[in-house]
C-alpha atoms as one frame of an Amber mdcrd trajectory, in Angstrom:
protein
  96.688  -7.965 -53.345  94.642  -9.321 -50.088  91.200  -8.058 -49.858  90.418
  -6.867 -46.758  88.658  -7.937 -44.203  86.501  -5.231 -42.711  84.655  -6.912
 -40.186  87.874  -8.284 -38.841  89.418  -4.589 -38.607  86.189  -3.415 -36.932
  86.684  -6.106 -33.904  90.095  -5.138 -33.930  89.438  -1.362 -33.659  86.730
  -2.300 -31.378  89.233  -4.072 -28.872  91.804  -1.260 -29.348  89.755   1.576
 -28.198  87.887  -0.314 -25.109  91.563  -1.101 -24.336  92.540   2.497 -24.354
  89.465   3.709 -22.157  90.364   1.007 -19.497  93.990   2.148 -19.186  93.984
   3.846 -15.882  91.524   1.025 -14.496  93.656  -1.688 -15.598  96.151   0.458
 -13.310  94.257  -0.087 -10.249  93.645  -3.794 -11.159  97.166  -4.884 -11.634
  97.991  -3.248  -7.988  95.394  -5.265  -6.781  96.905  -8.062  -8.470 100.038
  -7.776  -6.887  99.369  -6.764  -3.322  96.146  -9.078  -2.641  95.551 -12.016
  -5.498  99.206 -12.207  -6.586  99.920 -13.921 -10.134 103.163 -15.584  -9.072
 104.227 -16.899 -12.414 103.994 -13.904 -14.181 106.029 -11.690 -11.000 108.600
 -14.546 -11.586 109.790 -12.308 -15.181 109.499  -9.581 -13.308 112.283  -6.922
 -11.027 113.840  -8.335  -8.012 114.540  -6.962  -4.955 118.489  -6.121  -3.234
 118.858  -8.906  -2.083 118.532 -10.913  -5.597 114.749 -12.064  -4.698 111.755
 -11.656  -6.867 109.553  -8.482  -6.075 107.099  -9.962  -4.419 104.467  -8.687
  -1.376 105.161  -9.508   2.192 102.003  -9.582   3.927  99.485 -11.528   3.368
  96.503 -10.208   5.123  94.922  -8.997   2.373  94.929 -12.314   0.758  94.035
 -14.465   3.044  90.889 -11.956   3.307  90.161 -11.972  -0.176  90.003 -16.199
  -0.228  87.877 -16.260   2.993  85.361 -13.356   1.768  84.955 -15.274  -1.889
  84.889 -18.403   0.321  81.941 -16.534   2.627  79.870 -15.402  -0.672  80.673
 -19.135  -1.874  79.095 -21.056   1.187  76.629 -19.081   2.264  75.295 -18.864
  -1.760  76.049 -22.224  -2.818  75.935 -25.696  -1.264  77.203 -28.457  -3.588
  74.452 -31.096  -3.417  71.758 -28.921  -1.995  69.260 -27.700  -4.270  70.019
 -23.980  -3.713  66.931 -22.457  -5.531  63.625 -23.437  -7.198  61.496 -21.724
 -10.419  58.096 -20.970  -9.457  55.339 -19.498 -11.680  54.864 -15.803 -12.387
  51.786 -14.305 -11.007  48.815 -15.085 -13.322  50.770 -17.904 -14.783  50.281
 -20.418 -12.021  48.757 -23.181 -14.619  48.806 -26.794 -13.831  50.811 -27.380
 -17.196  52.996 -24.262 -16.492  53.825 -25.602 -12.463  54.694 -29.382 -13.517
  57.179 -27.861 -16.395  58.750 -25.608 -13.825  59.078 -28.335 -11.615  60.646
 -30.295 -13.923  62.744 -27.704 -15.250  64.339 -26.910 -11.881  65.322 -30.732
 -11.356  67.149 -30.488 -14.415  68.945 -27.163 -13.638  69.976 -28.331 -10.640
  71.220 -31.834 -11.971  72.664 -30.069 -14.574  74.892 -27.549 -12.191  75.620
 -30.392  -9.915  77.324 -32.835 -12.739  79.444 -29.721 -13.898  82.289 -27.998
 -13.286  80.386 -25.498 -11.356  81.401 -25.743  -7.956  85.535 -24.945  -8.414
  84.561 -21.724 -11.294  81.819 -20.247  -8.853  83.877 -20.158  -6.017  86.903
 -18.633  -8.027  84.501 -16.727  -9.154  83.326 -15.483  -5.892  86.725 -14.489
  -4.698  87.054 -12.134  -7.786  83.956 -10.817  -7.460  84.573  -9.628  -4.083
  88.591  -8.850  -4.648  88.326  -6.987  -8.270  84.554  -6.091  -8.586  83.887
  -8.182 -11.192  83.774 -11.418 -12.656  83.219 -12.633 -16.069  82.089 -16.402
 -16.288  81.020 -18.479 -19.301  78.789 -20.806 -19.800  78.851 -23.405 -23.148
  77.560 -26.831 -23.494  80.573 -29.893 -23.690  79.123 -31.945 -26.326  81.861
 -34.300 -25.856  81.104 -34.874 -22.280  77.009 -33.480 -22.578  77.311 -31.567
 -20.107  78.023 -27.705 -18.786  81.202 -26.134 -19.286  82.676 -22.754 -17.100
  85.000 -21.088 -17.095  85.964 -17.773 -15.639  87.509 -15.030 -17.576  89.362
 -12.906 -15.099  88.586  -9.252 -15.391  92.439  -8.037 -15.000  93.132  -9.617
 -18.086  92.579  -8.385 -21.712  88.642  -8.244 -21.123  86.252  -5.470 -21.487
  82.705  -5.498 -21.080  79.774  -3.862 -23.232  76.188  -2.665 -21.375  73.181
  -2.010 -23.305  71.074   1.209 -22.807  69.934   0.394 -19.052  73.070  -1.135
 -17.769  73.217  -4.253 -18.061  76.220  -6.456 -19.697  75.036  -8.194 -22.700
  78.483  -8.392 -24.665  82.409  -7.911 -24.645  85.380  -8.233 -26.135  88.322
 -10.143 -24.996  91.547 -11.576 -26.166  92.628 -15.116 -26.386  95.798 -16.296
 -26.731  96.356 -20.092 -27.865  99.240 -22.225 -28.485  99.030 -23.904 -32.262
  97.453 -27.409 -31.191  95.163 -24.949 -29.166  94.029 -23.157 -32.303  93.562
 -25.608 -34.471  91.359 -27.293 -32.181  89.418 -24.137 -31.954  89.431 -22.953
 -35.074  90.062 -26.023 -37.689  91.015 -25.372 -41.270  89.582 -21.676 -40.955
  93.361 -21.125 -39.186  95.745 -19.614 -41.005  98.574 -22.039 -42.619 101.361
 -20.163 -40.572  99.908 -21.027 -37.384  98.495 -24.451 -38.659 102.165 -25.278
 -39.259 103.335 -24.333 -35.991 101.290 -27.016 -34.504 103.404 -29.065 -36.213
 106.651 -27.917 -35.507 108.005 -29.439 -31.635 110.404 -26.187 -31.343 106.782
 -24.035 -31.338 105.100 -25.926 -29.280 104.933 -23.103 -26.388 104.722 -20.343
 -29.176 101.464 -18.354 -28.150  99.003 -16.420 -30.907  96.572 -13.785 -30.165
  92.897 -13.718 -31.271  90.204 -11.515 -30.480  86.853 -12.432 -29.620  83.802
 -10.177 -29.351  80.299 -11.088 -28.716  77.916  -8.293 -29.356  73.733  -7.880
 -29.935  73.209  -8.830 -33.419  72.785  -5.587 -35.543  71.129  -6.884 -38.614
  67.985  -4.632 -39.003  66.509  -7.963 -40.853  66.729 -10.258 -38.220  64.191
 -12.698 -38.441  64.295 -14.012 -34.367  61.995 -17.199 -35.219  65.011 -18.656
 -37.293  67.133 -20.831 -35.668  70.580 -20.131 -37.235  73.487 -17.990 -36.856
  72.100 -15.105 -38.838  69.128 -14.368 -36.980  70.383 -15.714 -33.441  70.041
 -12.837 -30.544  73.641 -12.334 -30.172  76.836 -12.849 -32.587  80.434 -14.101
 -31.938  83.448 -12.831 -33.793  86.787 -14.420 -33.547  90.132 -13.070 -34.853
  92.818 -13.257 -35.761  95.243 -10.627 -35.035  98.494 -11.191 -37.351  96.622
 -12.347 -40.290  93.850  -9.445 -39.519  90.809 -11.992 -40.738  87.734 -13.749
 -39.310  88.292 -17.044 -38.282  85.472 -18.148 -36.297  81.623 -17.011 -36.247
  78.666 -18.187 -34.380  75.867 -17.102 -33.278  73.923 -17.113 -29.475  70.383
 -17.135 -28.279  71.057 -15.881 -24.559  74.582 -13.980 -24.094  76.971 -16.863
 -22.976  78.640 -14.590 -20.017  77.312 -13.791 -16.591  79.394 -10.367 -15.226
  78.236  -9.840 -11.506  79.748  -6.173 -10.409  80.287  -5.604  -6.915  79.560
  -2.249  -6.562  78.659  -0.359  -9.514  79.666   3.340 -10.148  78.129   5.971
 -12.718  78.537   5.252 -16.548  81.400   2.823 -16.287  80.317  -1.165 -17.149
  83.239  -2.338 -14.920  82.480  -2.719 -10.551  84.751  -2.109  -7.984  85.667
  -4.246  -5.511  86.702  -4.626  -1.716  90.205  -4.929  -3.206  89.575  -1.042
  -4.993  88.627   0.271  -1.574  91.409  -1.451   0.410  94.578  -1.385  -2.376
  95.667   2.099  -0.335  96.134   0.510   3.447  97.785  -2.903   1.683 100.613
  -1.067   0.636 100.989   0.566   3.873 100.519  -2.701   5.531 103.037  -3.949
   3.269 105.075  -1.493   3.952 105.141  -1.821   7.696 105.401  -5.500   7.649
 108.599  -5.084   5.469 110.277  -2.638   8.104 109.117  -4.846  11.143 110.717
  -7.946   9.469 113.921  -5.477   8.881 113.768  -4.623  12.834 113.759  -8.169
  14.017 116.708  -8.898  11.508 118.265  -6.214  12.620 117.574  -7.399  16.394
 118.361 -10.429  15.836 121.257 -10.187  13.353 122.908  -6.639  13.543 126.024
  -5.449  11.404 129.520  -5.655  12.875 131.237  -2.092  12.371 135.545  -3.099
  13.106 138.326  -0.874  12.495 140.717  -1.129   9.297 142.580   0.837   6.929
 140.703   0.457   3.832 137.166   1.996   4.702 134.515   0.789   2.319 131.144
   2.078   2.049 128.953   1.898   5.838 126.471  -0.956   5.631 123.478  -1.626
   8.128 122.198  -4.811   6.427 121.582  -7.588   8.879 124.172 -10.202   9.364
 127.124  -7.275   7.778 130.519  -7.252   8.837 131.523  -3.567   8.230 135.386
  -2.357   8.049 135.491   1.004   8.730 138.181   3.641   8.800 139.040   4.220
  12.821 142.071   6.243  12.662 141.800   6.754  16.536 141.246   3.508  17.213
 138.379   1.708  18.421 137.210  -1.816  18.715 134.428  -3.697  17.051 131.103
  -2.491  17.508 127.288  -3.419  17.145 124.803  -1.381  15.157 121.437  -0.960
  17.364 118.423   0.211  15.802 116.962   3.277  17.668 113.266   2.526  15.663
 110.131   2.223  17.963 108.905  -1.639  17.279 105.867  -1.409  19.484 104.361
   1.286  17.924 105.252  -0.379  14.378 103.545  -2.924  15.770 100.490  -1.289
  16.668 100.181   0.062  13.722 100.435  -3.224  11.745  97.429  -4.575  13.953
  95.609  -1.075  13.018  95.761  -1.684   8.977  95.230  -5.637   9.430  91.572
  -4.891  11.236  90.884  -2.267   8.376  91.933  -4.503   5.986  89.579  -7.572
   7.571  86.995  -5.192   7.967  86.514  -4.014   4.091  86.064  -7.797   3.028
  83.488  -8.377   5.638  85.270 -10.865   7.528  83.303  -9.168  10.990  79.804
  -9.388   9.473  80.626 -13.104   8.334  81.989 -13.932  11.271  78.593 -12.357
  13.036  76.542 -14.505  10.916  78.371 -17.708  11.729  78.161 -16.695  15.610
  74.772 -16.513  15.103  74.045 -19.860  13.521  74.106 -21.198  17.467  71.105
 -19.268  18.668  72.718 -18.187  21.968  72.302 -14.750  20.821  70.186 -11.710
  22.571  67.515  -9.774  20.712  69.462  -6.951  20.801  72.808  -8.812  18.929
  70.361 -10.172  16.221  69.338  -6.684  15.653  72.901  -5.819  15.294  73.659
  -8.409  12.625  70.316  -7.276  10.962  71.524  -3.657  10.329  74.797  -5.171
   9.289  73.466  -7.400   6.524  71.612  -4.569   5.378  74.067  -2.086   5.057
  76.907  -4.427   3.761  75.763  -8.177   2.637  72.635  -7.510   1.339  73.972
  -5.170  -1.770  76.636  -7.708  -2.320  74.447 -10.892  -2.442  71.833  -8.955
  -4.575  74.417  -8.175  -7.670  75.381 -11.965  -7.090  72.281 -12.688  -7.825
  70.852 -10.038 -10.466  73.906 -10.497 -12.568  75.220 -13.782 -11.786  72.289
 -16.281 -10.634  69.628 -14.837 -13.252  71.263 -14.803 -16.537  73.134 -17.614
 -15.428  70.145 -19.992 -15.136  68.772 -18.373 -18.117  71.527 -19.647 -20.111
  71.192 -22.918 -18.272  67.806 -23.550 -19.414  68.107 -22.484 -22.799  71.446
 -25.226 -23.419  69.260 -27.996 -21.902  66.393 -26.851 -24.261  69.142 -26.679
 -27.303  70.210 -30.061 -26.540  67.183 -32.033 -25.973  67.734 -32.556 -21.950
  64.499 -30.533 -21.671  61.350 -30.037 -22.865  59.998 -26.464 -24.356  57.650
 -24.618 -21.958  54.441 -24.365 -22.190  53.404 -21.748 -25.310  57.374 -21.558
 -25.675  57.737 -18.860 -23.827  60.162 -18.471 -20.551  58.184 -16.790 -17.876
  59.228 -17.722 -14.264  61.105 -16.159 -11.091  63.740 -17.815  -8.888  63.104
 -18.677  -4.983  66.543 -18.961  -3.579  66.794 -20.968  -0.723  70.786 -21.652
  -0.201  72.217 -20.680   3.423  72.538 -17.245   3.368  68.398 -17.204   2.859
  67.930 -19.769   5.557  70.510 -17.472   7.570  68.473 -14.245   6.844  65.115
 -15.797   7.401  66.053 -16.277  11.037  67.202 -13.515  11.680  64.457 -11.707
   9.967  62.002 -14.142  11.749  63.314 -13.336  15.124  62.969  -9.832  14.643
  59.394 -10.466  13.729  58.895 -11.843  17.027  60.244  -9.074  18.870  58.557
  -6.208  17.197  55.106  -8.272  17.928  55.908  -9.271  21.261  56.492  -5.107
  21.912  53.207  -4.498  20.157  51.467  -7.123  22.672  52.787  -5.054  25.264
  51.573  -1.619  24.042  48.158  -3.386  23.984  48.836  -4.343  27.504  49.010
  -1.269  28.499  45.060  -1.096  28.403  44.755  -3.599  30.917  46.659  -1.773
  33.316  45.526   1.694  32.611  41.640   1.276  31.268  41.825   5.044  31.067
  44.817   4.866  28.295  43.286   4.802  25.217  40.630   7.479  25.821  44.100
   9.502  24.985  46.250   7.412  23.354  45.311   4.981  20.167  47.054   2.068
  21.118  45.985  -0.106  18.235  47.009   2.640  15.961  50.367   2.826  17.744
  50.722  -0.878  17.978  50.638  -1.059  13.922  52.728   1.751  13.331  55.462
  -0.037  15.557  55.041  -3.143  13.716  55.377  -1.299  10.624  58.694   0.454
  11.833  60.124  -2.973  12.315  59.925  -3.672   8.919  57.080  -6.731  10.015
  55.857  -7.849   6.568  52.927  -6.247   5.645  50.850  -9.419   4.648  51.115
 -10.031   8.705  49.617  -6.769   9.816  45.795  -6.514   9.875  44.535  -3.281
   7.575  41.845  -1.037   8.531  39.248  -2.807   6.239  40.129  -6.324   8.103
  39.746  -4.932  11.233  36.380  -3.293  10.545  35.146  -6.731   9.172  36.303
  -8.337  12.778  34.670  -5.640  14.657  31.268  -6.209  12.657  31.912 -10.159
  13.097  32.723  -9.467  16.992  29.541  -7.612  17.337  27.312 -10.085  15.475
  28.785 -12.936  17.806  28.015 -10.589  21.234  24.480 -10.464  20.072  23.854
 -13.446  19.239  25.178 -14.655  22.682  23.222 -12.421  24.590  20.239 -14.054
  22.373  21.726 -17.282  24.181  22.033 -16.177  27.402  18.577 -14.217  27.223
  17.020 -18.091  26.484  18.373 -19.221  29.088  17.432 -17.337  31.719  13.740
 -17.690  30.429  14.236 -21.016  30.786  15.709 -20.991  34.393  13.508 -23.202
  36.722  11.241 -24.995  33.912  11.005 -28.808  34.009  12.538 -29.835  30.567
  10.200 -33.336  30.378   6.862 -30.711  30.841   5.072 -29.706  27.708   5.091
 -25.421  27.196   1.927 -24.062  27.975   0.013 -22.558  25.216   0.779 -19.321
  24.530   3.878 -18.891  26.696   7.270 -17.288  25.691   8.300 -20.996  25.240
   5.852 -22.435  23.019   6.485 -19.263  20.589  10.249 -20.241  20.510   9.429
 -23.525  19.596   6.814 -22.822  17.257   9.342 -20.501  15.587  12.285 -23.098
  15.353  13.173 -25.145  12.362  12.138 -28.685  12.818  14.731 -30.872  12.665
  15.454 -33.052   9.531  15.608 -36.725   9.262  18.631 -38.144   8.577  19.260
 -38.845   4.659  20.190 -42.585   4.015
């Protein structure tokens, strides 16, 4: 009798019931799978229409949006060849030693990203983020190649993701399905001899077998996190396999090897939703519509033939018919002409198409490119300003909490694993990330032309004194000058405080004295011939007697 193997069943339970909770999400996801980011070889097995074609959707606005917003968060987050962001020093760690490793440490992220497959997996990556809300994407070293490896795990697939106490995804459980040669790569002798035969065996060469892989916080209460080995390593990985119901793989992690950015994240649930969750509704409407308008044109262009004879058959209306029809009073061939309103079909079709545009940001996008020439009033910047508050700036932050951060975190810890970098100072990670990619350039302009207007309106508040030099015996116009600045959002570092400005009124006084001291020595001095010696006793001498005498110059 086969022992069992317990830890095995517990992965597979695990799968099972985070499969089971996800049911009526995985709902949503496959419509959106269908209607915007369509998997064509898997519709290919699936119903077909009347007319003998495969079911498939017939407009594409929705995915044409869905590729331009992932190829939006792509460019304006990512520039192959550009550095994109830098490490800098935490406050109160800003060492010498600590700044040069940092330094170096961001040349080799960057190098390291930029010789990798990272360009093509981000930007898939960024059109699932923004289609299904969120998007899975591991990181591993190649040793092969010594180098980065990604690769996205799609989140309508058999994934499902674990958070920790505060929210935050730090492991999951997905399944894998290999052909033989696939597993036995993978897995080596650990693989069971039925499938280690298969690979083999030419006639099972497309013959698929399931395994489940979970990664999960390491729950040994004896974990010793100063050893380096699979026992006492941050996070484990479990792989299984599901017909033989045994472990065949196990590792172990320092940093989790996934980054899971959610798009928008709702309540208790670990999974986001996306522009594609929001939309999924007016798609099949649109879809719909589009289906009926191509029927009307058909129909327009093609319509059935209805012609007397004696054996009547069922009516048809299909384009392009020839109908025989019972006309026992006789009759003569006729047209069918559709009585259906194409205008306002029409109209409508335009109607979903801008919603649909609209919910994957194509118009803020679009505002930000428009921008990028500079011909733009105050007033329009301030539009796109509210815009990329209310929409972009939530977006691009998840990017970059859940993507960007964990991401280079696992970055730096594989080029530390594999010798490509040196250990930080007291061996201890401690930095932040400066981004500086477009959409921060972008922003900074925009934020840095706001900054100009709200202090050119301050300067003219000020003004106002000028004009009026009764004004601020009722109004406090430096008081209302920073409060304005402080409305538009002007950084604070830029606005003088009370304490500054009592320092420059004390400095401003000092100075006024001292020139009146000035201007007082002159006039005493008004009329005097400079080459005639002070008389003794005189204002004069007493100045000079109380001056410094002036020092010789030290060789």
């Amino acid at each position: 009798m086969a022992i069992k193997d317990t830890l095995a069943e517990s992965v597979l339970k695990g799968f099972e019931a985070l499969k089971s909770k996800r049911s009526a999400f995985d709902t949503w996801l496959q419509d959106i799978t269908f209607y915007i980011l369509p998997e064509y070889e898997a519709q290919e097995a699936g119903k077909k229409d009347e007319a003998g074609n495969f079911d498939r959707p017939v407009s594409s606005v929705a995915t044409e949006s869905a590729i331009k917003l992932g190829g939006n968060l792509y460019s304006y987050t990512y520039s192959q060849g550009d550095k994109n962001l830098v490490l800098r020093a935490q406050e109160g760690e800003e060492s010498d030693e600590m700044k040069g490793w940092l330094e170096e440490a961001s040349e080799a992220v960057i190098k390291a990203i930029q010789n990798s497959n990272f360009s093509e997996v981000y930007g898939e990556g960024c059109t699932q983020f923004g289609t299904f809300g969120t998007a899975p994407v591991a990181t591993e070293w190649d040793e092969e190649r010594g180098e980065l490896l990604l690769r996205n795990h799609p989140i309508n697939g058999e994934i499902y993701l674990i958070e920790d106490k505060d929210g935050r995804v730090d492991g999951l459980v997905r399944k894998i399905r290999y052909t033989a040669e696939q597993a036995l790569e993978e897995y080596g002798d650990k693989l069971p001899n039925k499938i280690a035969q298969a690979a083999n065996d030419p006639a099972k060469m497309a013959e698929m077998f399931d395994f489940i892989h979970m990664i999960r916080r390491n729950r040994r209460r004896d974990r010793n996190p100063k050893l380096d080995d699979v026992a006492n390593m941050k996070y484990e990985s479990i792989h299984v396999c599901v017909s033989e119901k045994r472990v065949v793989k196990k590792r172990g992690y320092r940093t989790f090897p996934f980054a899971c950015p959610r798009f928008i994240k709702m309540r208790n649930y670990p999974n986001g939703y996306g522009a594609g969750h929001f939309v999924v509704n007016a798609v099949r409407e649109l879809n719909k519509a589009e289906s009926d308008f191509r029927d009307i044109i058909e129909l327009a262009g093609k319509p059935p033939v209805f012609t007397p004879d004696e054996d009547s058959g069922g009516a048809s209306i299909q384009p392009g018919r020839f109908v025989f029809v019972d006309m026992s009073r006789g009759g003569k061939p006729e047209t069918y002409r559709s009585n259906a309103d194409i205008g306002v079909l029409h109209q409508r079709i335009m109607q979903l198409s801008a919603q649909v545009e609209r919910q994957f940001f194509l118009d803020v996008f679009m505002a930000l490119s428009h921008y990028a020439d500079q011909s733009k009033t105050l007033g329009e910047a301030q539009m796109i300003e509210n815009e990329k508050l209310s929409s972009i700036g939530p977006m691009i932050s998840r990017l970059r909490s859940e993507f960007w951060v964990p991401f280079v975190e696992r970055v730096l810890d594989l080029l530390i694993e594999n010798g490509r970098l040196a250990q930080p100072p007291g061996g201890k990670l401690d930095y932040k990330i400066v981004y500086t990619s477009r959409i921060d350039a972008q922003l900074a302009a925009i934020n840095a032309t706001e900054s100009i207007r709200a202090i050119n309106e301050a300067a003219q508040l000020l003004g106002l004194a000028q004009d009026s030099p009764d004004l601020p015996r009722v109004v406090k116009l430096t008081e209302a000058a920073q409060q304005l600045l402080e409305d538009r959002n002007l950084p604070q570092e830029f606005i003088v405080s009370d304490r500054e400005r009592k320092a420059m009124d004390v400095a401003d006084a000092q100075a006024a004295q001292a020139e009146q001291a000035q201007a007082m020595t002159q006039q005493l001095a008004g009329g005097m011939d400079p080459n005639k010696a002070p008389e003794d006793g005189s204002m004069m001498q007493q100045l000079n007697d109380s001056a410094p005498l002036p020092q010789a110059p030290t060789v």
